[in-house]
Short mmCIF file of C-alpha atoms in Angstrom, two decimals:
data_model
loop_
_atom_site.label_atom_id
_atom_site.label_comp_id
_atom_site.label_asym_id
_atom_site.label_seq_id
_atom_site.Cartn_x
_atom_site.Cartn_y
_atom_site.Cartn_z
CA UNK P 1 117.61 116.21 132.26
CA UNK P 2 114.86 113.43 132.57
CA UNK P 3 111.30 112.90 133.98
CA UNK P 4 112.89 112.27 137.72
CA UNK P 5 115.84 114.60 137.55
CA UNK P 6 114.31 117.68 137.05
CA UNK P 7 114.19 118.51 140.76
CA UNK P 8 118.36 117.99 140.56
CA UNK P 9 119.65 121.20 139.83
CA UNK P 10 123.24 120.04 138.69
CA UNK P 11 121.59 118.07 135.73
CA UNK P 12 119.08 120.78 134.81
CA UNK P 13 122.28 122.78 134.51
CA UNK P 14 123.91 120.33 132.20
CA UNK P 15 120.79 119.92 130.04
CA UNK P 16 120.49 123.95 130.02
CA UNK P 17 123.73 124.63 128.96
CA UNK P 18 124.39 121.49 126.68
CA UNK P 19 121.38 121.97 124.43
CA UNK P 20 117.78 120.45 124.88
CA UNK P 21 118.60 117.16 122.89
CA UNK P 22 115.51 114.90 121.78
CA UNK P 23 114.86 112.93 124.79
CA UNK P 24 114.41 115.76 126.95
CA UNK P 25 111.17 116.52 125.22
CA UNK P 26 109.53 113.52 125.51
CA UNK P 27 110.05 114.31 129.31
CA UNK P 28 107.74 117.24 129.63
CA UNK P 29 104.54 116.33 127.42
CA UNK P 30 102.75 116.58 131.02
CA UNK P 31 102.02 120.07 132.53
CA UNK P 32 103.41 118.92 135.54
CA UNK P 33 107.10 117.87 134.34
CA UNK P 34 106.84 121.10 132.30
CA UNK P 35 106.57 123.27 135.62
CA UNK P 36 109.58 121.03 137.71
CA UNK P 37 111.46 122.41 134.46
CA UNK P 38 110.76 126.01 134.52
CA UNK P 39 111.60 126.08 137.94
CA UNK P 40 115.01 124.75 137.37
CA UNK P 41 115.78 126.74 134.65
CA UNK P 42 114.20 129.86 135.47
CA UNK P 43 117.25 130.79 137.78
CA UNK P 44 119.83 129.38 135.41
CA UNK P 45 118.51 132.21 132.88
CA UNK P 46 119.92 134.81 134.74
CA UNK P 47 123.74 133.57 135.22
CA UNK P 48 126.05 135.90 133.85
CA UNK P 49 128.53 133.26 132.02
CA UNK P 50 125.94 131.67 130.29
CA UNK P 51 124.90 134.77 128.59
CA UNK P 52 128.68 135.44 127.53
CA UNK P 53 129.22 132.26 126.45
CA UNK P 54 129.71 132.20 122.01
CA UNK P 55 127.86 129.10 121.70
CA UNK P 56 124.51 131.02 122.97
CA UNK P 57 123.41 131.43 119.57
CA UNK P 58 123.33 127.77 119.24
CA UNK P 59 120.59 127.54 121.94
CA UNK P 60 118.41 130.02 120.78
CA UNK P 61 116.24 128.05 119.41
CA UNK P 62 116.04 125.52 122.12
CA UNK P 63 115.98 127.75 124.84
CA UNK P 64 112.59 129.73 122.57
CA UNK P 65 111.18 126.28 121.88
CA UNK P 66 111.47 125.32 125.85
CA UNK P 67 110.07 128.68 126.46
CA UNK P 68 106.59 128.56 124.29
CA UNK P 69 106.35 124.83 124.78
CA UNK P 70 102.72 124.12 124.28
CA UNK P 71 101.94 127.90 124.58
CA UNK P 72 98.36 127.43 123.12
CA UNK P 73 97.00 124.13 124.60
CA UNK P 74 98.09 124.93 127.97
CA UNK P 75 97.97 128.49 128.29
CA UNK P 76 94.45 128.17 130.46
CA UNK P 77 96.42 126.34 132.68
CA UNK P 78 96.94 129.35 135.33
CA UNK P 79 100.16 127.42 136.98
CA UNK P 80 101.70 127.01 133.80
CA UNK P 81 100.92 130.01 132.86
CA UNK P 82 102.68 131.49 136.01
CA UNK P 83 105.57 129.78 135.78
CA UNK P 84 106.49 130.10 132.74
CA UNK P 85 105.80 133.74 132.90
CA UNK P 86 108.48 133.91 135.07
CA UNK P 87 111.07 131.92 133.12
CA UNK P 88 110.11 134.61 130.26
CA UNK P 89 110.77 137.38 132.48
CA UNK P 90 114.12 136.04 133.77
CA UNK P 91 115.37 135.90 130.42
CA UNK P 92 114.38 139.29 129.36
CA UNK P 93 115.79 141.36 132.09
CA UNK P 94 119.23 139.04 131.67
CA UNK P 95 119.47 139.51 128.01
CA UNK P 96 117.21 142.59 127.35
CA UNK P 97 120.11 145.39 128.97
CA UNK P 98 123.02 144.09 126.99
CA UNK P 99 121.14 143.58 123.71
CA UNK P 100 122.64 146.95 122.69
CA UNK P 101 125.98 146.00 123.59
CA UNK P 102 126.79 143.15 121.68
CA UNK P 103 129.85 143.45 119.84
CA UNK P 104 129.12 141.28 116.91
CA UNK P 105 125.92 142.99 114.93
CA UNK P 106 125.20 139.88 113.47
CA UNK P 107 124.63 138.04 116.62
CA UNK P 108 123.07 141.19 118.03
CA UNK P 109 120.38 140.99 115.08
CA UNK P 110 119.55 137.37 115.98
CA UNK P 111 119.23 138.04 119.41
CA UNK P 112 117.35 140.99 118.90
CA UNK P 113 114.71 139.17 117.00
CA UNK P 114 114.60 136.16 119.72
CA UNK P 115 114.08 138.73 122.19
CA UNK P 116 111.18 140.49 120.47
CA UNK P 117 109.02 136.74 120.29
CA UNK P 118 109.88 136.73 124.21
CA UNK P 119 108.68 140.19 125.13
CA UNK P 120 105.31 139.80 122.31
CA UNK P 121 104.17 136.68 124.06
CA UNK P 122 105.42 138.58 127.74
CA UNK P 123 102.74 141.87 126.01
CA UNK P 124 106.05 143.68 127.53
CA UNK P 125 104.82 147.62 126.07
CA UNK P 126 108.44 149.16 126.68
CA UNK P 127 110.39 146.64 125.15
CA UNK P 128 114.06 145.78 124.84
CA UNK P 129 113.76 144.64 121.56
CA UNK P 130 114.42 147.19 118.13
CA UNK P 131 112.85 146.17 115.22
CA UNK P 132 114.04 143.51 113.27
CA UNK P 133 111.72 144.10 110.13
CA UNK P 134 110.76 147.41 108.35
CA UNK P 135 108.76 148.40 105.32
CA UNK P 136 110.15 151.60 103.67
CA UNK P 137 107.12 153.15 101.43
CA UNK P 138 109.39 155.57 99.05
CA UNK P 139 105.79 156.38 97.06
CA UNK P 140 101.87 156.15 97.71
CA UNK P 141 101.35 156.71 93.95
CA UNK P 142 100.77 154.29 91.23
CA UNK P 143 100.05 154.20 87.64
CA UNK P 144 96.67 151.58 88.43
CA UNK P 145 94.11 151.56 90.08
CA UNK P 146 93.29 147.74 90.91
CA UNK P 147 89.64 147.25 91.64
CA UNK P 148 90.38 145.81 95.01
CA UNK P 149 93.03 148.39 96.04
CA UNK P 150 92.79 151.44 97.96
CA UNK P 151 94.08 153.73 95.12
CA UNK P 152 90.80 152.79 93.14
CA UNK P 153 88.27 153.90 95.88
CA UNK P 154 90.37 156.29 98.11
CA UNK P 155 91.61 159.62 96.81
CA UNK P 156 94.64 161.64 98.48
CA UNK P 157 97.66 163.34 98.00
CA UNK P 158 100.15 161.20 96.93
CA UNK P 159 103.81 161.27 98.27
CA UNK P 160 107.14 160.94 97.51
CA UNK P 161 109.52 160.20 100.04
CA UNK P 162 111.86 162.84 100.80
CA UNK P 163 115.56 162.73 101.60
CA UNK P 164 114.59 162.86 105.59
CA UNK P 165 112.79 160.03 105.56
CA UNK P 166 115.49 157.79 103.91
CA UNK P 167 117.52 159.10 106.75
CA UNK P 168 115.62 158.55 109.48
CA UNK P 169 115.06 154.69 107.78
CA UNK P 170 119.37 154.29 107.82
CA UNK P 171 119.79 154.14 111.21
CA UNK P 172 117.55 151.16 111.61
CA UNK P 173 119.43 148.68 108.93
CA UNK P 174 121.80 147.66 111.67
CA UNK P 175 118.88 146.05 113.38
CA UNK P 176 116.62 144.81 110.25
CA UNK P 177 116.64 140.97 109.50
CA UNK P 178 114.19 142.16 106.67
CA UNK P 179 113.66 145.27 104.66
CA UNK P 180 110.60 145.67 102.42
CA UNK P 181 110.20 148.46 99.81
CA UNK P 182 106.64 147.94 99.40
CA UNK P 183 103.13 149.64 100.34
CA UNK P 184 100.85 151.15 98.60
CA UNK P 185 102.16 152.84 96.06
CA UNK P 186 104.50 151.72 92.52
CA UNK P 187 107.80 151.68 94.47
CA UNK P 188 109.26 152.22 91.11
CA UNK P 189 107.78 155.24 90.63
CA UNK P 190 109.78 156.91 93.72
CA UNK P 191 112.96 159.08 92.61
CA UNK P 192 114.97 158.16 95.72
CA UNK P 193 114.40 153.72 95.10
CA UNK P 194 117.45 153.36 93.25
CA UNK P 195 119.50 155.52 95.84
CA UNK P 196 117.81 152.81 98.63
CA UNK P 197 118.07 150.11 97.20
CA UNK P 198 122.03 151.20 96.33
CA UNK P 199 122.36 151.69 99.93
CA UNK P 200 120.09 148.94 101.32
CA UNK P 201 122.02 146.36 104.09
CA UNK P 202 123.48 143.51 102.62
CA UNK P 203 123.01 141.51 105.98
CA UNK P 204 118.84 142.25 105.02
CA UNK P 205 116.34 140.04 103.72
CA UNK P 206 115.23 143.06 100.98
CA UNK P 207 112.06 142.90 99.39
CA UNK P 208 109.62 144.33 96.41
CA UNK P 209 106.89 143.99 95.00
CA UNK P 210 105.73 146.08 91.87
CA UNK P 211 102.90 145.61 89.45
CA UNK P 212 106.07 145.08 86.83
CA UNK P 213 104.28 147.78 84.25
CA UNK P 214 107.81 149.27 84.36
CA UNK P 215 110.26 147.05 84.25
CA UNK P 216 112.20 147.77 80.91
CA UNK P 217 115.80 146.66 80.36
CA UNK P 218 117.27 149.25 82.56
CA UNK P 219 115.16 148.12 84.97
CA UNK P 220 115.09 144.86 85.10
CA UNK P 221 119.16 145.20 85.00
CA UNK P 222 119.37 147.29 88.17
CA UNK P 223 117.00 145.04 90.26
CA UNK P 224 118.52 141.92 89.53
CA UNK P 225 122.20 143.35 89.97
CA UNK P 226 121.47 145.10 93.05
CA UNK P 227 120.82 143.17 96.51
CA UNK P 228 117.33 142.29 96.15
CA UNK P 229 115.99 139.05 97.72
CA UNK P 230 112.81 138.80 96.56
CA UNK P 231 110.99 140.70 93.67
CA UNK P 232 107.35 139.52 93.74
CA UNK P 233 105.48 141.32 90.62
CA UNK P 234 101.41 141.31 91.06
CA UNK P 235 99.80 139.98 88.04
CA UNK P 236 96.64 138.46 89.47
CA UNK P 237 95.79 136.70 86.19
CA UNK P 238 96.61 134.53 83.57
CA UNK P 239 94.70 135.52 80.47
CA UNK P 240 93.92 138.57 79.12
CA UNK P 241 90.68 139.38 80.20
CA UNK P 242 91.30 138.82 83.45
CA UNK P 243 94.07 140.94 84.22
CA UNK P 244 91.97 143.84 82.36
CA UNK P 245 88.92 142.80 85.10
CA UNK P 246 91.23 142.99 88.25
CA UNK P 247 93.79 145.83 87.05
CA UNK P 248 91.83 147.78 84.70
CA UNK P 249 93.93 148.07 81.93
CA UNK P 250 94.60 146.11 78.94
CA UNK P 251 98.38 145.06 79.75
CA UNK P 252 98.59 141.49 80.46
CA UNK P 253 100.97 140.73 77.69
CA UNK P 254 103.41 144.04 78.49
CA UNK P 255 103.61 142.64 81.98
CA UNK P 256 104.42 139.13 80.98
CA UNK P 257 106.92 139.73 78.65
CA UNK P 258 108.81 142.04 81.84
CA UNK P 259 108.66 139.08 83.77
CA UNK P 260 110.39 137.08 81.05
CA UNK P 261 112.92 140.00 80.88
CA UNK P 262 113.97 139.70 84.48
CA UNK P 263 114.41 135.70 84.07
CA UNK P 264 116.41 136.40 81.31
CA UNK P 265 119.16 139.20 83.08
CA UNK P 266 119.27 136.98 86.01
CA UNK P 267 120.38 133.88 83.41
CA UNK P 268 122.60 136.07 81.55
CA UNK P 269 124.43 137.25 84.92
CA UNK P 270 124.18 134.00 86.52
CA UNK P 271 122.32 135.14 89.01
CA UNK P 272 120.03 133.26 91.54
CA UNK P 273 118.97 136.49 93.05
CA UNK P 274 116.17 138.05 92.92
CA UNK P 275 113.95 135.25 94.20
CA UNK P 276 111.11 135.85 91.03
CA UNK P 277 107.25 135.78 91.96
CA UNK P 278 104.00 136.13 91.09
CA UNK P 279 101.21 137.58 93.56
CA UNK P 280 98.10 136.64 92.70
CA UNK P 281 94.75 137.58 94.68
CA UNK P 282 92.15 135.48 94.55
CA UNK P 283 88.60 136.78 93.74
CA UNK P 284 85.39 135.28 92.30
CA UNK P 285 86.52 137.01 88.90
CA UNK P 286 89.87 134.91 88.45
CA UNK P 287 89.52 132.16 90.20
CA UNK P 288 89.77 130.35 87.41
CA UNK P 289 93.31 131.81 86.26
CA UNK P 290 94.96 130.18 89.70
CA UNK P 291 96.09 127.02 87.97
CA UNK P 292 96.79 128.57 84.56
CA UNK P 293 99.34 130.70 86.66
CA UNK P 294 101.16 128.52 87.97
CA UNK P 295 101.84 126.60 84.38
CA UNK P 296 102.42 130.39 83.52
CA UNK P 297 105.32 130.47 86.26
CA UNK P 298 106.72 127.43 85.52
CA UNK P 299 106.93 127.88 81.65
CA UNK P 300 108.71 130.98 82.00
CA UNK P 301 111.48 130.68 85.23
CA UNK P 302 109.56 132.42 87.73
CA UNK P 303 110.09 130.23 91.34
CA UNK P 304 107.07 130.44 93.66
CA UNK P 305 103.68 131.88 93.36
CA UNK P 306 101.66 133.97 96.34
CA UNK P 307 98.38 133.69 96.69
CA UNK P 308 95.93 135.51 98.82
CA UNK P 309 92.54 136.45 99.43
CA UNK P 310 90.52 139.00 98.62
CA UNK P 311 90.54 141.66 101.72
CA UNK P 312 87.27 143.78 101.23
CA UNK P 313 87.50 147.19 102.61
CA UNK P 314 84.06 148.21 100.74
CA UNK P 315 80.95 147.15 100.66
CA UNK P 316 80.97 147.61 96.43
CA UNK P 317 83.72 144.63 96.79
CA UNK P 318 82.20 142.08 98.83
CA UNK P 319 80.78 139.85 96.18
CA UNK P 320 83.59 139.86 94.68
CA UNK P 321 85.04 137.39 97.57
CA UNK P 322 86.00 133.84 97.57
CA UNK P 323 84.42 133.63 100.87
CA UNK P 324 80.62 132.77 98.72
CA UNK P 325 82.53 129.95 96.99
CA UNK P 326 84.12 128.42 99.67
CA UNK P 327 83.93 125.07 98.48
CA UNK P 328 85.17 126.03 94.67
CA UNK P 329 88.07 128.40 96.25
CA UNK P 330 89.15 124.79 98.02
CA UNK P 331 89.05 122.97 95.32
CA UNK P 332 90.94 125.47 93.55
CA UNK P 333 93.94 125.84 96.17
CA UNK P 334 93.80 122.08 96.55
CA UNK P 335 94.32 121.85 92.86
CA UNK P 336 97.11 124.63 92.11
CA UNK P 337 98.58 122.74 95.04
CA UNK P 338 98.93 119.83 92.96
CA UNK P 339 100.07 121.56 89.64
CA UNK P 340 102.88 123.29 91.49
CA UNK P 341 104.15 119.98 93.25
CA UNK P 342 104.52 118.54 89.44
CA UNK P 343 106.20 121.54 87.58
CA UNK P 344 108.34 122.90 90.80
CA UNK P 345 106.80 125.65 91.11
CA UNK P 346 106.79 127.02 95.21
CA UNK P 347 103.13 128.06 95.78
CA UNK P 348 102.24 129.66 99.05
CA UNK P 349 98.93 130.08 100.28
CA UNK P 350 96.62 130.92 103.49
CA UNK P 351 94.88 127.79 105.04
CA UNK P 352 91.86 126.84 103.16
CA UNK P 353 88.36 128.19 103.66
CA UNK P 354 86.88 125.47 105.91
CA UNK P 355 83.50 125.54 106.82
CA UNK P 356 84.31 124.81 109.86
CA UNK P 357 86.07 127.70 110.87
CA UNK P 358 83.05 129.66 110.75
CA UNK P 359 82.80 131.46 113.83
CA UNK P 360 85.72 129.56 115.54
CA UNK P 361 87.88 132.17 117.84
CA UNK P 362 91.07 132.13 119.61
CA UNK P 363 93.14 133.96 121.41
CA UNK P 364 96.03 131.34 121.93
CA UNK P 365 98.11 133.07 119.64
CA UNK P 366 99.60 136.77 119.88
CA UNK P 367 100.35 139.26 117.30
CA UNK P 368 103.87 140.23 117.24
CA UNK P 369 104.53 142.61 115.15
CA UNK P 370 104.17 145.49 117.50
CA UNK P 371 107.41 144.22 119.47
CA UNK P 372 109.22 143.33 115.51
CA UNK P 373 108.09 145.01 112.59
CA UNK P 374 108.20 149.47 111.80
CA UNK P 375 106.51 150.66 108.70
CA UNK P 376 108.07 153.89 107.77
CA UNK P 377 105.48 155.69 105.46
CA UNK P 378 106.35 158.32 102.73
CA UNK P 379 104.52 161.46 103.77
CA UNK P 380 106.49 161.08 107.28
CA UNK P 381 104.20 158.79 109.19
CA UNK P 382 105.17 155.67 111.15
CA UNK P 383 102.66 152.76 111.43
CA UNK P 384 102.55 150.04 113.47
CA UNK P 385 101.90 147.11 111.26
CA UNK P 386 101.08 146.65 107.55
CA UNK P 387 97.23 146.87 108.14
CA UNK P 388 98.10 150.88 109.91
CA UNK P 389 96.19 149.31 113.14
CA UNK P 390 97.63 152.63 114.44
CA UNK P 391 99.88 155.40 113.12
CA UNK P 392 101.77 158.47 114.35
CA UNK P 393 102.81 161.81 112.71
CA UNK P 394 106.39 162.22 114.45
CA UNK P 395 108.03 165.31 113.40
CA UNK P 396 111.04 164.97 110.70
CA UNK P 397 113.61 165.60 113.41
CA UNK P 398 112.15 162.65 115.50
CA UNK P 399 114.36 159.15 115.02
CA UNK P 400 112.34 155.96 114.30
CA UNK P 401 113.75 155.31 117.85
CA UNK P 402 111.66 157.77 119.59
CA UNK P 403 109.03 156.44 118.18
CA UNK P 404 109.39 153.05 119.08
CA UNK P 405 109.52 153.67 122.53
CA UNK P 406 106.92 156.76 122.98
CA UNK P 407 103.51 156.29 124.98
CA UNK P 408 101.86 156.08 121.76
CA UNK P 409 103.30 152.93 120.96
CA UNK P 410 102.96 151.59 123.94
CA UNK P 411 99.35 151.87 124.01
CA UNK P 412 98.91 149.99 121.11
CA UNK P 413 101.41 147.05 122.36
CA UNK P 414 98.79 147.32 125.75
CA UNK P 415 95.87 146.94 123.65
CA UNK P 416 97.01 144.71 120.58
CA UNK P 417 96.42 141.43 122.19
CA UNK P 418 93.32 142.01 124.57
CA UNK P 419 90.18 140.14 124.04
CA UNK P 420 87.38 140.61 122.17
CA UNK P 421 86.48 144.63 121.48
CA UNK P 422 89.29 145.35 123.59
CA UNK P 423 91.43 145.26 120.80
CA UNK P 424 92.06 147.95 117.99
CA UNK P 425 89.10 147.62 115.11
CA UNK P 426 91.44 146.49 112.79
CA UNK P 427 93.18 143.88 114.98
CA UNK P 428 89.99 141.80 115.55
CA UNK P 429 89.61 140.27 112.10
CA UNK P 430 93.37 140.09 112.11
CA UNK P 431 95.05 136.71 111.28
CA UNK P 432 97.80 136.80 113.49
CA UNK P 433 96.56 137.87 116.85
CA UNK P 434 92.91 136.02 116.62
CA UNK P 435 93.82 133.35 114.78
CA UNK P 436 90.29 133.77 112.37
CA UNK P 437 90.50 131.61 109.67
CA UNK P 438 89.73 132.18 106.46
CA UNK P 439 86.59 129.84 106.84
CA UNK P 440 85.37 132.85 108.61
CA UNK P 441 83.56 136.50 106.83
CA UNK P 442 85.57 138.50 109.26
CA UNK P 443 89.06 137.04 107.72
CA UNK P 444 87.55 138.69 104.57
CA UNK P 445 85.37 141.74 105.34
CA UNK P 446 86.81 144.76 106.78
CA UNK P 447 84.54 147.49 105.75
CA UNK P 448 83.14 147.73 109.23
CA UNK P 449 85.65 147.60 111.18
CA UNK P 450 87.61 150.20 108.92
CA UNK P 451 84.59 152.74 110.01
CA UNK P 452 85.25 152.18 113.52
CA UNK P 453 88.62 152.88 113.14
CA UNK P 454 88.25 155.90 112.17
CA UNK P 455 84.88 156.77 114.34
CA UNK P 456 86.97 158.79 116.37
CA UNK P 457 90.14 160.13 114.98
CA UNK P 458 90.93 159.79 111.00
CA UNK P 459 94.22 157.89 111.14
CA UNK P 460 94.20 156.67 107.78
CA UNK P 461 95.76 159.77 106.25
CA UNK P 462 94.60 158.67 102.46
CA UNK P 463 90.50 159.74 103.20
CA UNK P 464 90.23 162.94 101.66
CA UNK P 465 88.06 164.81 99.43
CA UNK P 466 87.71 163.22 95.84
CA UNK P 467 89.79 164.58 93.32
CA UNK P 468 89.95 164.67 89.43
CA UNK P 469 89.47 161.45 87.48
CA UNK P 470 92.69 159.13 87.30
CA UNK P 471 94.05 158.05 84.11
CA UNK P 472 96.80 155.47 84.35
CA UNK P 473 100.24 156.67 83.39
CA UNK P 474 102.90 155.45 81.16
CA UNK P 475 100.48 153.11 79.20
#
């Protein structure tokens, strides 16, 4: 296909079906050329042979690439907008009614998940798509309570999944790309973790994070045997006194030497499974423990470090936020940046806190994880995203499916990506469907929009009366 033959619908054919190769992009950096493609390919989308043909998983990630091209720089162009639109459209309704059809579940799960991008950036609110990610909360109990986590400033009655909810979570795992055992509770603490993680799909990305108090021998034996992808453990510190300031207990050292215990099993097996990491949030009190963890990491075998920022969901919190030391927290990504290039170490972080993201907005980009992620919860509720923009109390006989695909979810997908107050409370300061930096207070401060979320209705089922004072357990 080229800048001239795009009108020619016998070589928009053979560049359709062949693969986009390199040249063809160069071809439609103008709007213009962009739209003469569209319109040849928009009724190619729906021939039957193409979507039969094996080698379609080879083209997915042309054909999504083609699809979004320049999504954000030329989405206020309203014929661009149009057409593609349309293309979008043509290749949901051709590939949407067979997705559950496919014979090979492999395929089906990559399909699935190229499907959901479509119908997120479509704001499609009865979707074809099934989930292709899913957090499993087993527990909401731990044995801390973490200054800057709920469990230190919310009291409620704390759960333990139940045998139901397990089931209801095994008839997704044909669909998952990803399965995450965490929330916010000590996934260890759950009875039933060892029976999930026993039974989780080996075709899954699995995932867990724990604060690693726990993690004995038989512990650290069964996670690194089992299939688990990724065990991040939360130590937010590298010294002493600052893990007792963040976590509130004196453990640093207990904690450290469980980390060494898992890099040890996985040596002794020869494993190089679990991925092994450290989350770390950043705050005003350990920002100077950043860089220390990282040496920390490398020293002892652990492969990548995770660093966010402080989300404040209280006022009491707020100083404690990065966001008053902008120009320190840069310098101190910029240099753990540097210290994990030398030692190895993989160290992920949010964009920096520019100054100049300071009440910058955009709505170019659109949350997705209405139309891809499920977050099962252990006291039976289903939530919509990590941040419970919106949750549900289905009864135990009701299948994640019915969820999905109720009109309760589908007025969040309606609302998730409007404009402005439009959007759910907790959606505004949200990352992925604003595109807020963290150069801006509302990437940091949720307190107020947490009120308005629950103005109305109380959907956060953990604000309840105060109960008796929590001491932490097993130390």
């Amino acid at each position: 296909m080229s800048g001239v033959a795009l009108e020619r619908p016998s070589e928009g054919l053979f560049s359709f079906v062949g693969g986009l190769k390199g040249k063809f992009w160069a071809h439609i950096e103008r709007p213009d050329a962009y739209i003469r493609a569209l319109r040849v390919a928009t009724p190619l989308a729906s021939q039957e042979w193409l979507w039969n043909d094996r080698r379609l998983l080879h083209r997915l990630d042309s054909l999504e690439r083609f699809a979004l091209w320049k999504g954000e720089e030329w989405r206020a162009d309203k014929e661009v907008e149009e057409t593609r639109r349309a293309f979008l459209k043509g290749l949901r309704e051709t590939v949407g009614p067979r997705i559950k059809e496919m014979p090979d579940d492999g395929e089906r799960r990559r399909v699935n998940q190229w499907l959901a991008r479509l119908e997120a950036r479509l704001g499609v609110v009865d979707p074809y798509c099934r989930p292709s990610r899913a957090r499993l909360e087993l527990t909401d109990a731990c044995n801390l309570r973490c200054r800057m986590c709920p469990q230190s400033f919310w009291e409620w009655d704390r759960n333990y999944a139940e045998e139901w909810i397990l089931e209801r979570a095994r008839s997704l795992y044909p669909w998952l790309l990803q399965l995450d055992y965490t929330s916010f509770g000590e996934t260890l603490l759950a009875p039933l973790f060892k029976q999930a993680l026993l039974e989780a799909p080996t075709h899954a990305h699995t995932v867990l994070i724990s604060n690693g108090l726990l993690i004995n021998d038989d512990w650290a034996q069964f996670l690194v045997e089992n299939h688990l992808s990724e065990l991040h453990v939360s130590i937010d510190a590298a010294s002493r006194g600052a893990y007792q300031a963040m976590r509130g207990v004196d453990a640093f050292e207990r904690v450290v030497e469980n980390a060494k215990r898992l890099v040890g099993v996985k040596k002794r097996l020869g494993k190089s499974s679990p991925t092994l990491v450290f989350n770390f949030t950043l705050t005003r009190k350990n920002i100077d423990d950043l860089v220390p963890l990282i040496r920390l990491a490398a020293e002892i075998g652990f492969q990548r470090v995770h660093m966010n920022y402080l989300m404040v969901w209280i006022a009491e919190n707020s100083e404690d936020s990065v966001f008053w030391i902008r120009d320190r927290a840069c310098e101190a990504v910029d240099e753990a940046d540097r210290v994990a290039r030398e030692l190895g170490v993989e160290y992920f972080h949010p964009p920096k806190l520019l100054r100049e993201h300071e009440g910058v907005e955009r709505f170019e980009t659109f949350c997705p994880e209405a139309w891809e992620i499920i977050y099962l919860r252990s006291m039976g509720k289903v939530s919509v995203c990590c941040m419970s923009a919106d949750e549900f109390v289905p009864p135990p006989e009701m299948s994640w499916e019915e969820v999905w695909d109720s009109p309760a979810y589908q007025a969040f997908r309606r609302r998730v990506n409007l404009p402005g107050d439009q959007a759910p409370p907790l959606c505004r300061n949200c990352f992925y469907g604003r595109d807020v930096q963290p150069g801006d207070p509302r990437f940091h401060f949720f307190s107020e929009a947490l009120v308005e979320h629950l103005k109305d209705t109380p959907k956060h089922p953990y604000l309840t009366e105060p109960r008796e004072a929590f001491s932490p357990a097993g130390l």
